[in-house]
Short mmCIF file of C-alpha atoms in Angstrom, two decimals:
data_model
loop_
_atom_site.label_atom_id
_atom_site.label_comp_id
_atom_site.label_asym_id
_atom_site.label_seq_id
_atom_site.Cartn_x
_atom_site.Cartn_y
_atom_site.Cartn_z
CA UNK A 1 34.34 99.05 -32.76
CA UNK A 2 34.75 102.64 -31.68
CA UNK A 3 34.05 104.40 -28.38
CA UNK A 4 30.47 105.42 -29.35
CA UNK A 5 29.62 101.79 -30.18
CA UNK A 6 31.00 100.44 -26.89
CA UNK A 7 29.36 103.16 -24.80
CA UNK A 8 26.05 102.75 -26.58
CA UNK A 9 25.83 98.98 -26.53
CA UNK A 10 27.87 97.57 -23.65
CA UNK A 11 27.15 100.06 -20.88
CA UNK A 12 23.96 100.66 -18.94
CA UNK A 13 21.87 103.17 -20.91
CA UNK A 14 21.50 105.75 -18.13
CA UNK A 15 25.23 105.63 -17.38
CA UNK A 16 26.06 105.93 -21.08
CA UNK A 17 23.81 108.99 -21.48
CA UNK A 18 25.29 110.69 -18.40
CA UNK A 19 28.82 109.97 -19.63
CA UNK A 20 28.08 111.44 -23.07
CA UNK A 21 26.40 114.50 -21.54
CA UNK A 22 29.42 115.10 -19.30
CA UNK A 23 31.72 114.63 -22.28
CA UNK A 24 29.79 117.24 -24.29
CA UNK A 25 29.75 119.66 -21.35
CA UNK A 26 33.52 119.30 -20.89
CA UNK A 27 34.12 119.89 -24.61
CA UNK A 28 31.96 123.03 -24.47
CA UNK A 29 33.81 124.23 -21.36
CA UNK A 30 37.19 123.68 -23.01
CA UNK A 31 35.98 125.37 -26.19
CA UNK A 32 34.81 128.40 -24.20
CA UNK A 33 38.03 128.55 -22.18
CA UNK A 34 40.15 128.37 -25.33
CA UNK A 35 38.14 131.14 -26.96
CA UNK A 36 38.39 133.43 -23.93
CA UNK A 37 42.01 132.61 -23.10
CA UNK A 38 43.05 133.20 -26.73
CA UNK A 39 41.10 136.43 -27.19
CA UNK A 40 44.25 138.55 -27.41
CA UNK A 41 45.82 136.23 -29.99
CA UNK A 42 42.84 135.67 -32.27
CA UNK A 43 43.06 137.70 -35.46
CA UNK A 44 39.51 138.56 -36.45
CA UNK A 45 38.93 140.52 -39.63
CA UNK A 46 35.21 140.93 -39.07
CA UNK A 47 32.48 139.71 -36.74
CA UNK A 48 30.77 137.65 -39.43
CA UNK A 49 33.89 135.48 -39.62
CA UNK A 50 33.89 134.77 -35.87
CA UNK A 51 30.11 134.31 -35.73
CA UNK A 52 30.14 131.87 -38.65
CA UNK A 53 32.96 129.88 -37.04
CA UNK A 54 31.11 129.68 -33.71
CA UNK A 55 27.84 128.77 -35.46
CA UNK A 56 29.55 125.99 -37.46
CA UNK A 57 31.31 124.61 -34.39
CA UNK A 58 28.00 124.54 -32.52
CA UNK A 59 26.28 122.68 -35.35
CA UNK A 60 29.19 120.25 -35.56
CA UNK A 61 29.01 119.43 -31.85
CA UNK A 62 25.22 119.11 -31.88
CA UNK A 63 25.37 116.74 -34.86
CA UNK A 64 28.18 114.66 -33.36
CA UNK A 65 26.35 114.10 -30.10
CA UNK A 66 23.01 113.49 -31.77
CA UNK A 67 24.55 110.24 -33.03
CA UNK A 68 25.04 108.95 -29.47
CA UNK A 69 21.32 109.28 -28.62
CA UNK A 70 21.73 112.09 -26.10
CA UNK A 71 18.42 113.65 -27.01
CA UNK A 72 17.71 117.10 -28.33
CA UNK A 73 16.97 118.76 -24.96
CA UNK A 74 20.18 117.42 -23.37
CA UNK A 75 22.24 118.62 -26.32
CA UNK A 76 20.52 122.02 -26.37
CA UNK A 77 21.06 122.58 -22.64
CA UNK A 78 24.71 121.56 -22.91
CA UNK A 79 25.41 123.82 -25.88
CA UNK A 80 23.40 126.75 -24.52
CA UNK A 81 26.54 128.72 -23.64
CA UNK A 82 27.69 128.63 -27.26
CA UNK A 83 24.32 129.96 -28.41
CA UNK A 84 24.38 132.70 -25.76
CA UNK A 85 27.92 133.72 -26.67
CA UNK A 86 26.88 133.90 -30.30
CA UNK A 87 23.97 136.15 -29.28
CA UNK A 88 26.48 138.40 -27.50
CA UNK A 89 28.69 138.58 -30.60
CA UNK A 90 25.73 139.27 -32.89
CA UNK A 91 24.07 141.84 -30.61
CA UNK A 92 24.06 145.49 -31.50
CA UNK A 93 26.12 147.62 -29.09
CA UNK A 94 22.88 148.89 -27.53
CA UNK A 95 21.70 145.33 -26.83
CA UNK A 96 24.93 143.85 -25.46
CA UNK A 97 23.90 144.53 -21.86
CA UNK A 98 20.90 142.23 -22.35
CA UNK A 99 23.18 139.48 -23.64
CA UNK A 100 25.42 140.05 -20.62
CA UNK A 101 22.41 139.71 -18.34
CA UNK A 102 21.42 136.43 -20.02
CA UNK A 103 24.94 135.04 -19.70
CA UNK A 104 25.19 136.16 -16.07
CA UNK A 105 21.85 134.54 -15.17
CA UNK A 106 22.80 131.30 -16.92
CA UNK A 107 26.36 130.98 -15.70
CA UNK A 108 26.44 132.76 -12.36
CA UNK A 109 29.53 134.28 -10.75
CA UNK A 110 31.86 132.61 -13.26
CA UNK A 111 30.58 135.11 -15.79
CA UNK A 112 31.97 138.38 -14.50
CA UNK A 113 33.43 141.75 -15.48
CA UNK A 114 36.67 140.15 -16.68
CA UNK A 115 34.77 137.74 -18.91
CA UNK A 116 32.74 140.60 -20.42
CA UNK A 117 35.95 142.58 -20.97
CA UNK A 118 37.53 139.64 -22.80
CA UNK A 119 34.44 139.06 -24.91
CA UNK A 120 34.29 142.74 -25.78
CA UNK A 121 37.89 142.55 -27.05
CA UNK A 122 36.65 140.06 -29.63
CA UNK A 123 34.05 142.55 -30.83
CA UNK A 124 36.17 144.11 -33.56
CA UNK A 125 33.09 145.95 -34.82
CA UNK A 126 33.06 148.13 -31.69
CA UNK A 127 35.73 150.75 -31.01
CA UNK A 128 37.54 150.91 -27.67
CA UNK A 129 35.65 153.94 -26.33
CA UNK A 130 32.32 152.25 -27.04
CA UNK A 131 33.58 149.05 -25.37
CA UNK A 132 34.44 151.08 -22.28
CA UNK A 133 31.01 152.68 -22.18
CA UNK A 134 29.30 149.30 -22.63
CA UNK A 135 31.35 147.85 -19.77
CA UNK A 136 30.58 150.87 -17.60
CA UNK A 137 26.86 150.54 -18.37
CA UNK A 138 26.97 146.88 -17.33
CA UNK A 139 28.64 147.85 -14.05
CA UNK A 140 26.26 150.73 -13.36
CA UNK A 141 23.11 148.67 -13.73
CA UNK A 142 24.76 145.97 -11.63
CA UNK A 143 24.22 143.30 -14.25
CA UNK A 144 27.31 141.54 -12.99
CA UNK A 145 26.73 142.03 -9.26
CA UNK A 146 30.37 141.51 -8.40
CA UNK A 147 32.40 142.50 -5.41
CA UNK A 148 35.52 140.64 -6.51
CA UNK A 149 35.73 140.42 -10.30
CA UNK A 150 38.71 138.06 -10.27
CA UNK A 151 37.01 135.23 -8.36
CA UNK A 152 34.83 134.09 -11.27
CA UNK A 153 37.72 134.09 -13.73
CA UNK A 154 39.72 131.77 -11.48
CA UNK A 155 36.74 129.39 -11.35
CA UNK A 156 36.48 129.33 -15.15
CA UNK A 157 40.21 128.66 -15.45
CA UNK A 158 39.91 125.78 -12.97
CA UNK A 159 37.08 124.26 -14.99
CA UNK A 160 34.14 125.21 -12.77
CA UNK A 161 31.26 126.98 -14.45
CA UNK A 162 29.03 127.59 -11.44
#
């Protein structure tokens, strides 16, 4: 028997569901950290390639955890960050600030100027001057509401999302 069988049959149902939800959340956190920490090393030819990869990974995780009876709403709430990041990567340059606002509202101070800067580096479809103006626009409308932009990055690196 494998881990899913033991956790599904031998453990109390509510404990099993909480354990699987935490497992999924940790996988998503690690996935996000790897993506952001590797932004300078990732060789992206075009945005469709990155978006397709993220979309496929999201589907893969959702399918894998569906098999452990987590429930659709629990899976959707746990994978929400992947969907929101995909929205950011698919957004037109004019609409990126709205994606930033959504991510900031969902993930609080851990989503800051540094995170936006890193995500913008992955946007190979946007030139550097446009990236700078997008970042400046985000700062000017106070979407990020930060006094210390490094604090949130340290929290993400330590594994805290809120």
